[in-house]
mmCIF file of C-alpha atoms in Angstrom:
data_model
loop_
_atom_site.group_PDB
_atom_site.id
_atom_site.type_symbol
_atom_site.label_atom_id
_atom_site.label_comp_id
_atom_site.label_asym_id
_atom_site.label_seq_id
_atom_site.Cartn_x
_atom_site.Cartn_y
_atom_site.Cartn_z
ATOM 1 C CA MET N 20 9.475 61.703 42.433
ATOM 2 C CA SER N 21 7.662 64.701 40.954
ATOM 3 C CA LEU N 22 4.484 64.386 38.925
ATOM 4 C CA VAL N 23 6.408 65.378 35.811
ATOM 5 C CA THR N 24 8.997 62.619 36.204
ATOM 6 C CA ALA N 25 6.420 60.015 37.309
ATOM 7 C CA LEU N 26 4.057 60.634 34.391
ATOM 8 C CA PRO N 27 5.914 58.486 31.781
ATOM 9 C CA VAL N 28 6.036 55.581 34.226
ATOM 10 C CA LEU N 29 2.304 55.832 34.954
ATOM 11 C CA LEU N 30 1.452 56.056 31.264
ATOM 12 C CA ALA N 31 3.552 52.983 30.556
ATOM 13 C CA LEU N 32 1.726 51.034 33.267
ATOM 14 C CA LEU N 33 -1.680 52.117 31.963
ATOM 15 C CA ALA N 34 -0.881 51.433 28.261
ATOM 16 C CA PRO N 35 -1.918 48.025 26.800
ATOM 17 C CA GLN N 36 0.879 45.482 26.630
ATOM 18 C CA GLN N 37 2.289 45.061 23.130
ATOM 19 C CA GLU N 38 2.242 41.469 21.873
ATOM 20 C CA SER N 39 5.647 39.898 21.428
ATOM 21 C CA ALA N 40 7.077 38.876 18.059
ATOM 22 C CA ALA N 41 6.618 35.227 19.010
ATOM 23 C CA GLU N 42 2.949 35.807 19.872
ATOM 24 C CA ARG N 43 2.381 37.524 16.522
ATOM 25 C CA LEU N 44 3.938 34.521 14.792
ATOM 26 C CA ARG N 45 1.670 32.148 16.737
ATOM 27 C CA LYS N 46 -1.357 34.255 15.775
ATOM 28 C CA ASP N 47 -0.342 34.152 12.108
ATOM 29 C CA CYS N 48 0.307 30.412 12.405
ATOM 30 C CA ARG N 49 -3.238 29.794 13.679
ATOM 31 C CA ALA N 50 -4.641 31.820 10.783
ATOM 32 C CA ALA N 51 -2.530 29.838 8.301
ATOM 33 C CA LEU N 52 -3.791 26.540 9.744
ATOM 34 C CA GLU N 53 -7.399 27.730 9.483
ATOM 35 C CA ALA N 54 -6.755 28.691 5.855
ATOM 36 C CA GLY N 55 -5.214 25.300 5.089
ATOM 37 C CA GLN N 56 -1.785 26.823 4.456
ATOM 38 C CA ASP N 57 0.125 24.031 6.163
ATOM 39 C CA ASP N 58 3.590 24.873 4.805
ATOM 40 C CA ARG N 59 3.293 28.501 5.892
ATOM 41 C CA ALA N 60 1.930 27.481 9.291
ATOM 42 C CA LEU N 61 4.906 25.229 9.914
ATOM 43 C CA ALA N 62 7.375 27.928 8.846
ATOM 44 C CA LEU N 63 5.752 30.413 11.253
ATOM 45 C CA ALA N 64 5.753 27.881 14.103
ATOM 46 C CA ARG N 65 9.438 27.207 13.538
ATOM 47 C CA GLN N 66 10.200 30.942 13.704
ATOM 48 C CA ALA N 67 8.216 31.302 16.926
ATOM 49 C CA TRP N 68 10.084 28.325 18.388
ATOM 50 C CA ARG N 69 13.432 29.944 17.645
ATOM 51 C CA LEU N 70 12.326 33.081 19.504
ATOM 52 C CA GLU N 71 10.844 31.193 22.463
ATOM 53 C CA PRO N 72 12.247 27.631 22.601
ATOM 54 C CA GLY N 73 10.081 25.249 24.584
ATOM 55 C CA HIS N 74 6.917 27.385 24.514
ATOM 56 C CA GLU N 75 3.925 25.062 24.981
ATOM 57 C CA LYS N 76 1.528 26.778 22.573
ATOM 58 C CA THR N 77 4.204 27.033 19.893
ATOM 59 C CA SER N 78 4.915 23.326 20.274
ATOM 60 C CA GLU N 79 1.225 22.467 19.872
ATOM 61 C CA LEU N 80 0.875 24.645 16.773
ATOM 62 C CA ARG N 81 4.012 23.113 15.297
ATOM 63 C CA ALA N 82 2.654 19.621 15.924
ATOM 64 C CA ALA N 83 -0.689 20.492 14.299
ATOM 65 C CA ALA N 84 1.059 21.821 11.197
ATOM 66 C CA ILE N 85 3.312 18.758 11.006
ATOM 67 C CA VAL N 86 0.395 16.323 11.292
ATOM 68 C CA ARG N 87 -1.434 18.098 8.471
ATOM 69 C CA LEU N 88 1.621 18.452 6.234
ATOM 70 C CA GLY N 89 2.924 14.957 6.998
ATOM 71 C CA THR N 90 -0.441 13.432 6.107
ATOM 72 C CA ARG N 91 -0.425 15.327 2.821
ATOM 73 C CA LEU N 92 3.080 14.080 2.029
ATOM 74 C CA MET N 93 2.056 10.465 2.660
ATOM 75 C CA LEU N 94 -0.910 10.851 0.323
ATOM 76 C CA SER N 95 1.662 11.890 -2.286
ATOM 77 C CA ASN N 96 3.799 8.810 -1.470
ATOM 78 C CA ASP N 97 6.618 11.021 -0.128
ATOM 79 C CA PHE N 98 7.104 8.807 2.909
ATOM 80 C CA GLU N 99 10.690 9.742 3.735
ATOM 81 C CA ARG N 100 9.886 13.451 4.057
ATOM 82 C CA ALA N 101 6.787 12.600 6.055
ATOM 83 C CA ARG N 102 8.821 10.424 8.437
ATOM 84 C CA ASP N 103 11.397 13.188 8.952
ATOM 85 C CA LEU N 104 8.642 15.720 9.650
ATOM 86 C CA PHE N 105 6.937 13.526 12.237
ATOM 87 C CA ARG N 106 10.287 12.917 13.917
ATOM 88 C CA GLU N 107 10.833 16.682 14.073
ATOM 89 C CA GLY N 108 7.498 17.073 15.827
ATOM 90 C CA ILE N 109 8.184 14.261 18.282
ATOM 91 C CA ALA N 110 11.509 15.872 19.201
ATOM 92 C CA THR N 111 9.651 18.926 20.547
ATOM 93 C CA LEU N 112 6.375 17.289 21.670
ATOM 94 C CA ASP N 113 6.850 13.624 22.524
ATOM 95 C CA THR N 114 3.435 13.431 24.200
ATOM 96 C CA ASN N 115 1.422 14.007 21.004
ATOM 97 C CA ALA N 116 -0.215 10.708 19.992
ATOM 98 C CA MET N 117 -1.005 11.889 16.464
ATOM 99 C CA LEU N 118 2.680 12.547 15.778
ATOM 100 C CA HIS N 119 3.581 9.014 16.832
ATOM 101 C CA LEU N 120 0.717 7.609 14.742
ATOM 102 C CA GLY N 121 1.982 9.530 11.704
ATOM 103 C CA ALA N 122 5.563 8.421 12.318
ATOM 104 C CA GLY N 123 4.374 4.823 12.520
ATOM 105 C CA GLN N 124 2.418 5.059 9.284
ATOM 106 C CA ALA N 125 5.422 6.532 7.462
ATOM 107 C CA ALA N 126 7.720 3.847 8.898
ATOM 108 C CA LYS N 127 5.307 1.123 7.810
ATOM 109 C CA GLU N 128 5.239 2.450 4.247
ATOM 110 C CA LEU N 129 9.045 2.494 4.296
ATOM 111 C CA HIS N 130 8.994 -1.166 5.418
ATOM 112 C CA ASP N 131 10.536 -0.378 8.813
ATOM 113 C CA ARG N 132 8.151 -2.683 10.622
ATOM 114 C CA SER N 133 9.816 -2.583 14.057
ATOM 115 C CA SER N 134 9.840 1.242 14.138
ATOM 116 C CA ALA N 135 6.232 1.309 12.979
ATOM 117 C CA ILE N 136 5.114 -0.999 15.789
ATOM 118 C CA ARG N 137 7.017 1.053 18.399
ATOM 119 C CA SER N 138 5.400 4.259 17.153
ATOM 120 C CA PHE N 139 1.893 2.772 17.027
ATOM 121 C CA ARG N 140 2.303 1.317 20.507
ATOM 122 C CA ARG N 141 3.473 4.684 21.858
ATOM 123 C CA ALA N 142 0.453 6.374 20.277
ATOM 124 C CA THR N 143 -1.918 3.928 22.011
ATOM 125 C CA GLU N 144 -0.174 4.562 25.341
ATOM 126 C CA LEU N 145 -0.512 8.334 24.985
ATOM 127 C CA ASP N 146 -4.155 8.212 23.889
ATOM 128 C CA THR N 147 -6.009 5.109 25.014
ATOM 129 C CA GLU N 148 -9.054 6.137 22.945
ATOM 130 C CA LEU N 149 -7.317 6.782 19.610
ATOM 131 C CA THR N 150 -9.010 4.102 17.524
ATOM 132 C CA PRO N 151 -6.849 4.512 14.364
ATOM 133 C CA ALA N 152 -3.713 3.869 16.450
ATOM 134 C CA PHE N 153 -5.076 0.566 17.766
ATOM 135 C CA VAL N 154 -6.139 -0.484 14.248
ATOM 136 C CA ALA N 155 -2.710 0.446 12.864
ATOM 137 C CA LEU N 156 -0.941 -1.429 15.662
ATOM 138 C CA GLY N 157 -3.120 -4.490 15.142
ATOM 139 C CA SER N 158 -2.529 -4.404 11.396
ATOM 140 C CA ALA N 159 1.264 -4.154 11.801
ATOM 141 C CA LEU N 160 1.343 -6.971 14.348
ATOM 142 C CA TYR N 161 -0.829 -9.118 12.093
ATOM 143 C CA GLU N 162 1.572 -8.613 9.170
ATOM 144 C CA GLN N 163 4.446 -9.604 11.482
ATOM 145 C CA GLY N 164 2.648 -12.822 12.384
ATOM 146 C CA ALA N 165 2.116 -11.813 16.031
ATOM 147 C CA PHE N 166 -1.506 -12.918 15.831
ATOM 148 C CA ASP N 167 -2.369 -12.916 19.561
ATOM 149 C CA ASP N 168 -1.004 -9.396 20.147
ATOM 150 C CA ALA N 169 -2.709 -8.231 16.964
ATOM 151 C CA LYS N 170 -6.067 -9.510 18.206
ATOM 152 C CA LYS N 171 -5.646 -7.668 21.526
ATOM 153 C CA ALA N 172 -5.025 -4.333 19.795
ATOM 154 C CA LEU N 173 -7.886 -4.890 17.361
ATOM 155 C CA ALA N 174 -10.237 -5.942 20.153
ATOM 156 C CA ARG N 175 -9.526 -2.605 21.862
ATOM 157 C CA ALA N 176 -10.272 -0.806 18.583
ATOM 158 C CA LEU N 177 -13.643 -2.579 18.426
ATOM 159 C CA GLU N 178 -14.398 -1.596 22.030
ATOM 160 C CA LEU N 179 -13.900 2.028 21.001
ATOM 161 C CA ASP N 180 -15.659 1.687 17.654
ATOM 162 C CA PRO N 181 -17.848 -1.442 17.357
ATOM 163 C CA LYS N 182 -18.672 -0.567 13.728
ATOM 164 C CA ASN N 183 -15.035 -0.376 12.587
ATOM 165 C CA VAL N 184 -15.063 -2.650 9.532
ATOM 166 C CA LEU N 185 -11.279 -2.785 9.118
ATOM 167 C CA ALA N 186 -10.686 -3.815 12.728
ATOM 168 C CA ARG N 187 -13.368 -6.498 12.489
ATOM 169 C CA THR N 188 -11.919 -7.820 9.214
ATOM 170 C CA LEU N 189 -8.357 -7.912 10.555
ATOM 171 C CA ILE N 190 -9.286 -9.640 13.796
ATOM 172 C CA GLN N 191 -11.009 -12.382 11.787
ATOM 173 C CA ARG N 192 -7.972 -12.722 9.531
ATOM 174 C CA ALA N 193 -5.650 -12.919 12.528
ATOM 175 C CA SER N 194 -7.791 -15.695 13.998
ATOM 176 C CA ASP N 195 -7.901 -17.642 10.725
ATOM 177 C CA ASP N 196 -4.189 -17.240 9.998
ATOM 178 C CA ALA N 197 -3.253 -18.288 13.507
ATOM 179 C CA LYS N 198 -5.349 -21.425 13.139
ATOM 180 C CA VAL N 199 -3.666 -22.408 9.868
ATOM 181 C CA GLU N 200 -0.138 -20.988 10.053
ATOM 182 C CA THR N 201 0.938 -21.672 13.632
ATOM 183 C CA PRO N 202 2.633 -25.000 12.687
ATOM 184 C CA PHE N 203 4.313 -23.485 9.608
ATOM 185 C CA ARG N 204 8.102 -23.445 9.256
ATOM 186 C CA THR N 205 9.962 -20.731 7.348
ATOM 187 C CA HIS N 206 12.792 -21.372 4.888
ATOM 188 C CA ALA N 207 14.698 -18.287 3.774
ATOM 189 C CA SER N 208 16.657 -17.386 0.666
ATOM 190 C CA ARG N 209 18.198 -14.075 -0.310
ATOM 191 C CA HIS N 210 14.911 -12.392 -1.251
ATOM 192 C CA PHE N 211 12.197 -14.717 0.048
ATOM 193 C CA GLU N 212 10.655 -16.279 3.132
ATOM 194 C CA LEU N 213 8.983 -19.527 2.079
ATOM 195 C CA ALA N 214 6.617 -20.998 4.657
ATOM 196 C CA TYR N 215 4.452 -24.130 4.797
ATOM 197 C CA HIS N 216 3.309 -26.743 7.289
ATOM 198 C CA GLY N 217 6.374 -28.257 8.950
ATOM 199 C CA GLU N 218 5.009 -31.783 8.748
ATOM 200 C CA ARG N 219 4.579 -31.725 4.958
ATOM 201 C CA LEU N 220 7.847 -33.497 4.287
ATOM 202 C CA GLY N 221 6.933 -33.974 0.639
ATOM 203 C CA LEU N 222 7.501 -30.268 0.062
ATOM 204 C CA ASP N 223 10.823 -30.364 1.899
ATOM 205 C CA ARG N 224 12.294 -32.398 -0.962
ATOM 206 C CA PHE N 225 11.412 -29.647 -3.438
ATOM 207 C CA GLN N 226 12.015 -26.622 -1.224
ATOM 208 C CA PRO N 227 15.442 -25.764 -2.796
ATOM 209 C CA ALA N 228 13.931 -25.961 -6.296
ATOM 210 C CA ILE N 229 10.985 -23.748 -5.298
ATOM 211 C CA LEU N 230 13.282 -21.123 -3.784
ATOM 212 C CA GLU N 231 15.531 -21.245 -6.835
ATOM 213 C CA TYR N 232 12.550 -20.648 -9.122
ATOM 214 C CA LEU N 233 11.413 -17.727 -6.956
ATOM 215 C CA GLU N 234 14.879 -16.167 -7.157
ATOM 216 C CA GLN N 235 14.951 -16.568 -10.953
ATOM 217 C CA ARG N 236 11.640 -14.735 -11.279
ATOM 218 C CA TYR N 237 12.823 -12.083 -8.821
ATOM 219 C CA ALA N 238 15.864 -11.331 -11.000
ATOM 220 C CA LEU N 239 13.635 -10.983 -14.063
ATOM 221 C CA MET N 240 11.235 -8.614 -12.299
ATOM 222 C CA GLN N 241 14.129 -6.549 -10.967
ATOM 223 C CA GLU N 242 15.543 -6.154 -14.460
ATOM 224 C CA LEU N 243 12.156 -5.206 -15.898
ATOM 225 C CA LEU N 244 11.127 -2.690 -13.233
ATOM 226 C CA ARG N 245 14.636 -1.372 -12.501
ATOM 227 C CA LYS N 246 13.926 -1.524 -8.779
ATOM 228 C CA GLN N 247 13.629 -4.149 -6.069
ATOM 229 C CA PRO N 248 11.667 -4.499 -2.813
ATOM 230 C CA GLU N 249 13.359 -3.386 0.379
ATOM 231 C CA ARG N 250 12.256 -6.436 2.354
ATOM 232 C CA PRO N 251 11.934 -10.172 1.698
ATOM 233 C CA ILE N 252 8.746 -11.340 0.016
ATOM 234 C CA ARG N 253 6.800 -13.874 2.067
ATOM 235 C CA VAL N 254 5.402 -16.842 0.113
ATOM 236 C CA MET N 255 2.917 -19.181 1.801
ATOM 237 C CA LEU N 256 2.169 -22.673 0.450
ATOM 238 C CA TYR N 257 -1.091 -24.254 1.639
ATOM 239 C CA THR N 258 -3.045 -27.424 1.153
ATOM 240 C CA LYS N 259 -6.286 -26.805 -0.743
ATOM 241 C CA THR N 260 -8.183 -27.095 2.527
ATOM 242 C CA GLU N 261 -5.940 -24.536 4.243
ATOM 243 C CA PHE N 262 -6.287 -22.191 1.284
ATOM 244 C CA GLN N 263 -10.075 -22.428 1.327
ATOM 245 C CA THR N 264 -10.021 -21.543 5.037
ATOM 246 C CA LEU N 265 -8.039 -18.355 4.391
ATOM 247 C CA ASN N 266 -9.441 -17.292 1.016
ATOM 248 C CA ARG N 267 -11.706 -14.315 1.727
ATOM 249 C CA ASN N 268 -12.165 -13.549 -1.956
ATOM 250 C CA ALA N 269 -14.488 -14.905 -4.630
ATOM 251 C CA ASP N 270 -14.631 -18.690 -5.054
ATOM 252 C CA TRP N 271 -12.948 -18.481 -8.465
ATOM 253 C CA VAL N 272 -9.722 -17.070 -6.947
ATOM 254 C CA GLN N 273 -6.961 -19.702 -7.213
ATOM 255 C CA ALA N 274 -4.117 -17.758 -5.534
ATOM 256 C CA TYR N 275 -3.701 -14.210 -4.285
ATOM 257 C CA TYR N 276 -1.406 -11.589 -2.772
ATOM 258 C CA ASP N 277 -2.428 -9.522 0.246
ATOM 259 C CA GLY N 278 0.967 -8.727 1.728
ATOM 260 C CA LYS N 279 1.819 -12.420 1.431
ATOM 261 C CA VAL N 280 1.850 -14.533 -1.724
ATOM 262 C CA ARG N 281 -0.680 -17.277 -0.943
ATOM 263 C CA ILE N 282 -0.735 -20.382 -3.166
ATOM 264 C CA PRO N 283 -2.416 -23.790 -2.719
ATOM 265 C CA VAL N 284 -0.243 -26.806 -3.553
ATOM 266 C CA ASP N 285 -1.000 -30.346 -2.433
ATOM 267 C CA SER N 286 1.707 -31.944 -4.560
ATOM 268 C CA TRP N 287 4.595 -30.136 -6.210
ATOM 269 C CA GLN N 288 5.203 -33.051 -8.585
ATOM 270 C CA ARG N 289 1.607 -33.190 -9.866
ATOM 271 C CA SER N 290 0.935 -29.429 -9.952
ATOM 272 C CA LYS N 291 4.355 -27.911 -10.680
ATOM 273 C CA GLY N 292 3.237 -26.134 -13.878
ATOM 274 C CA ARG N 293 0.173 -24.593 -12.235
ATOM 275 C CA VAL N 294 2.110 -23.524 -9.149
ATOM 276 C CA GLU N 295 4.909 -21.944 -11.192
ATOM 277 C CA ALA N 296 2.291 -20.004 -13.188
ATOM 278 C CA ALA N 297 0.698 -18.840 -9.934
ATOM 279 C CA ILE N 298 4.145 -17.800 -8.650
ATOM 280 C CA ARG N 299 4.777 -15.754 -11.805
ATOM 281 C CA HIS N 300 1.400 -14.037 -11.465
ATOM 282 C CA GLU N 301 1.314 -13.356 -7.733
ATOM 283 C CA LEU N 302 5.003 -12.435 -7.514
ATOM 284 C CA THR N 303 4.282 -9.701 -10.067
ATOM 285 C CA HIS N 304 1.607 -8.287 -7.761
ATOM 286 C CA ALA N 305 3.972 -8.445 -4.801
ATOM 287 C CA PHE N 306 6.880 -6.860 -6.656
ATOM 288 C CA LEU N 307 4.786 -4.043 -8.131
ATOM 289 C CA GLN N 308 3.125 -3.275 -4.807
ATOM 290 C CA GLU N 309 6.417 -3.256 -2.916
ATOM 291 C CA VAL N 310 8.378 -1.021 -5.315
ATOM 292 C CA HIS N 311 5.636 1.331 -6.571
ATOM 293 C CA GLY N 312 2.689 1.065 -4.184
ATOM 294 C CA SER N 313 -0.939 0.849 -5.226
ATOM 295 C CA MET N 314 -2.037 0.712 -8.858
ATOM 296 C CA SER N 315 -5.484 0.110 -10.330
ATOM 297 C CA ALA N 316 -6.678 -3.465 -10.824
ATOM 298 C CA TRP N 317 -6.583 -3.453 -14.649
ATOM 299 C CA LEU N 318 -2.899 -2.477 -14.700
ATOM 300 C CA HIS N 319 -1.926 -4.859 -11.899
ATOM 301 C CA GLU N 320 -3.767 -7.757 -13.523
ATOM 302 C CA GLY N 321 -2.718 -6.959 -17.079
ATOM 303 C CA PHE N 322 0.949 -6.884 -16.066
ATOM 304 C CA ALA N 323 0.619 -10.015 -13.891
ATOM 305 C CA GLN N 324 -1.015 -12.000 -16.697
ATOM 306 C CA ARG N 325 1.719 -10.923 -19.096
ATOM 307 C CA MET N 326 4.335 -12.229 -16.650
ATOM 308 C CA GLU N 327 2.318 -15.391 -16.125
ATOM 309 C CA GLY N 328 2.292 -16.026 -19.878
ATOM 310 C CA ILE N 329 -1.426 -15.830 -20.652
ATOM 311 C CA ASP N 330 -2.127 -16.480 -24.343
ATOM 312 C CA LYS N 331 -3.596 -13.492 -26.231
ATOM 313 C CA LYS N 332 -5.854 -15.855 -28.204
ATOM 314 C CA ILE N 333 -7.532 -17.008 -24.991
ATOM 315 C CA ALA N 334 -8.284 -13.406 -24.035
ATOM 316 C CA LEU N 335 -9.714 -12.643 -27.487
ATOM 317 C CA GLU N 336 -11.940 -15.731 -27.342
ATOM 318 C CA GLU N 337 -13.152 -14.748 -23.873
ATOM 319 C CA ILE N 338 -14.225 -11.301 -25.057
ATOM 320 C CA GLY N 339 -15.749 -12.481 -28.334
ATOM 321 C CA ASN N 340 -18.564 -10.074 -29.261
ATOM 322 C CA ARG N 341 -19.183 -8.875 -25.702
ATOM 323 C CA ASP N 342 -19.131 -5.171 -24.857
ATOM 324 C CA LEU N 343 -15.954 -3.860 -23.259
ATOM 325 C CA ILE N 344 -15.965 -2.704 -19.636
ATOM 326 C CA ASP N 345 -15.485 0.999 -18.878
ATOM 327 C CA ALA N 346 -12.447 2.497 -17.128
ATOM 328 C CA LYS N 347 -14.170 3.047 -13.782
ATOM 329 C CA LYS N 348 -15.057 -0.631 -13.368
ATOM 330 C CA LEU N 349 -11.647 -1.773 -14.608
ATOM 331 C CA ARG N 350 -9.984 0.182 -11.816
ATOM 332 C CA ARG N 351 -11.857 -1.597 -9.011
ATOM 333 C CA PRO N 352 -10.388 -4.761 -7.412
ATOM 334 C CA PHE N 353 -11.363 -7.734 -9.562
ATOM 335 C CA VAL N 354 -11.797 -9.974 -6.500
ATOM 336 C CA LEU N 355 -14.986 -8.014 -5.730
ATOM 337 C CA GLU N 356 -16.571 -9.612 -8.792
ATOM 338 C CA ARG N 357 -18.395 -12.777 -7.713
ATOM 339 C CA ASN N 358 -19.520 -13.858 -11.174
ATOM 340 C CA PRO N 359 -16.733 -16.017 -12.698
ATOM 341 C CA ARG N 360 -17.700 -15.210 -16.303
ATOM 342 C CA ARG N 361 -17.711 -11.492 -15.620
ATOM 343 C CA ALA N 362 -14.367 -11.838 -13.827
ATOM 344 C CA ARG N 363 -12.849 -13.601 -16.858
ATOM 345 C CA LEU N 364 -13.933 -10.665 -19.025
ATOM 346 C CA LEU N 365 -12.195 -8.235 -16.661
ATOM 347 C CA TYR N 366 -8.980 -10.242 -16.865
ATOM 348 C CA ALA N 367 -9.202 -10.688 -20.647
ATOM 349 C CA GLN N 368 -9.691 -6.990 -21.277
ATOM 350 C CA SER N 369 -6.848 -6.099 -18.913
ATOM 351 C CA ILE N 370 -4.273 -8.314 -20.641
ATOM 352 C CA LEU N 371 -5.271 -6.954 -24.062
ATOM 353 C CA LEU N 372 -4.964 -3.365 -22.818
ATOM 354 C CA TYR N 373 -1.574 -4.150 -21.336
ATOM 355 C CA LEU N 374 -0.390 -5.766 -24.568
ATOM 356 C CA GLU N 375 -1.485 -2.651 -26.464
ATOM 357 C CA ILE N 376 0.628 -0.517 -24.117
ATOM 358 C CA GLU N 377 3.604 -2.865 -24.438
ATOM 359 C CA LYS N 378 3.271 -2.832 -28.235
ATOM 360 C CA ARG N 379 3.526 0.963 -28.238
ATOM 361 C CA LEU N 380 6.151 1.411 -25.525
ATOM 362 C CA GLY N 381 8.132 -1.810 -25.766
ATOM 363 C CA SER N 382 9.032 -3.903 -22.724
ATOM 364 C CA ARG N 383 11.564 -1.275 -21.635
ATOM 365 C CA GLY N 384 8.842 1.371 -21.582
ATOM 366 C CA ILE N 385 6.860 -0.321 -18.820
ATOM 367 C CA ALA N 386 9.108 0.832 -15.954
ATOM 368 C CA PRO N 387 8.877 4.510 -17.046
ATOM 369 C CA LEU N 388 5.083 4.169 -17.163
ATOM 370 C CA PHE N 389 4.922 2.973 -13.564
ATOM 371 C CA GLU N 390 7.424 5.636 -12.485
ATOM 372 C CA ARG N 391 5.340 8.395 -14.085
ATOM 373 C CA ILE N 392 2.213 7.158 -12.352
ATOM 374 C CA VAL N 393 3.968 7.298 -8.984
ATOM 375 C CA ARG N 394 5.300 10.835 -9.596
ATOM 376 C CA ALA N 395 1.990 12.240 -10.837
ATOM 377 C CA GLU N 396 -0.473 14.016 -8.541
ATOM 378 C CA GLY N 397 -4.173 13.467 -7.926
ATOM 379 C CA THR N 398 -6.339 10.391 -7.520
ATOM 380 C CA MET N 399 -5.105 7.053 -8.811
ATOM 381 C CA ALA N 400 -7.302 7.431 -11.916
ATOM 382 C CA GLU N 401 -5.919 10.933 -12.572
ATOM 383 C CA LYS N 402 -2.338 9.767 -12.076
ATOM 384 C CA GLU N 403 -2.724 6.806 -14.419
ATOM 385 C CA ASP N 404 -4.458 8.870 -17.090
ATOM 386 C CA ALA N 405 -1.793 11.581 -16.887
ATOM 387 C CA ALA N 406 0.975 8.991 -17.329
ATOM 388 C CA LEU N 407 -0.823 7.293 -20.232
ATOM 389 C CA GLU N 408 -1.479 10.592 -21.990
ATOM 390 C CA SER N 409 2.134 11.690 -21.604
ATOM 391 C CA LEU N 410 3.486 8.452 -23.114
ATOM 392 C CA LEU N 411 0.693 7.301 -25.442
ATOM 393 C CA GLY N 412 -1.384 10.396 -26.083
ATOM 394 C CA VAL N 413 -4.593 8.820 -24.733
ATOM 395 C CA ASP N 414 -6.075 8.100 -21.305
ATOM 396 C CA LEU N 415 -7.533 4.746 -20.232
ATOM 397 C CA GLU N 416 -10.931 5.414 -21.824
ATOM 398 C CA GLY N 417 -9.146 6.319 -25.051
ATOM 399 C CA LEU N 418 -7.126 3.116 -24.865
ATOM 400 C CA ILE N 419 -10.356 1.144 -24.392
ATOM 401 C CA ARG N 420 -11.845 2.800 -27.498
ATOM 402 C CA ILE N 421 -8.751 1.873 -29.515
ATOM 403 C CA LEU N 422 -9.015 -1.730 -28.315
ATOM 404 C CA GLY N 423 -12.728 -1.801 -29.137
ATOM 405 C CA SER N 424 -12.078 -0.552 -32.644
ATOM 406 C CA LYS N 425 -9.429 -3.220 -33.226
ATOM 407 C CA LEU N 426 -11.712 -5.955 -31.884
ATOM 408 C CA ARG N 427 -14.582 -4.887 -34.174
ATOM 409 C CA THR N 428 -12.221 -4.911 -37.153
ATOM 410 C CA ALA N 429 -10.909 -8.360 -36.217
ATOM 411 C CA THR N 430 -14.448 -9.694 -35.742
ATOM 412 C CA ALA N 431 -15.603 -8.279 -39.096
ATOM 413 C CA GLY N 432 -12.638 -9.869 -40.826
ATOM 414 C CA ARG N 433 -13.327 -13.375 -39.597
#
């Protein structure tokens, strides 16, 4: 080969290698991730994957984009899209623990408990030091009633992070629930799982009537909210002693919902009216949580009291001449309030605010209000205020001012 013919070959060998199209896409994907452009990053990773299927770096970038985007979708309550995204990532990188953790969280929100547990367990197997995966697994097992397995997962979480408050709280709850609920028997109806101590034969006589009442209230809630939960609602009936053992809230709490409807009842015959009122109240919390997710305390409690049948006059008497509570405090969980008198004021103000909304929107306007809150973006306060402004023309603070003005007028007219 002459020097003239060899020259192009030598120049080609000496010239820097041009980066491939796939490498350019990966480079742009990294830049998009650094800039927080998750959608663009995922689109670029998908393009790179099509050019070089199975490339390790592309798979890792794709997983990183999916974790970021999937987390954002879950914060927006778009759990189905988040689940599909995490599944896409797992299909190309099954060894990524964060993808399995995300898939489990989405499945849990979609009430697919068995899939959630499988995903959480896989995440803990892939990364034995991923504390959130052990907490999530323990939480899911606790909700399923697998108390011993839940405690094992939560104990591992505490080994990794001794200061993890959620893990410590859940492991205590699993221990307490196991102590009380192990002898419980479950009686199922179409939409409920009713459980109580198997030896309390007195309740067995009234079990069909209790389930029938639950189903009646379920039908009413379904008609009002235009939706229904995707899984049975679990209702637990305790003796007063059992309830006191499990009640982690303020002493004034007489029943509560924390994923289960928990109600004390020593005698159905003697306390039927009180128990039915508690069912109406706590079932409202359960229904609203299951079909729409989290809402602020004032709206949850205002709606629940309306369904319970709380008298407006009682609320007005409770408030009297006292100053109204601001929006920020009304949005916090009421069970955090230890002072019974202060708690009664929170409840009284909430029912009056709810009645003001119902007066303006009508009973058929309540479902659209909840639906608008769910569709809105931002923090819970921002979402609620946006929905209120769109339907009523005022936010929560404005609604409080309207209520205050009406109360001053009523007081002056006495």
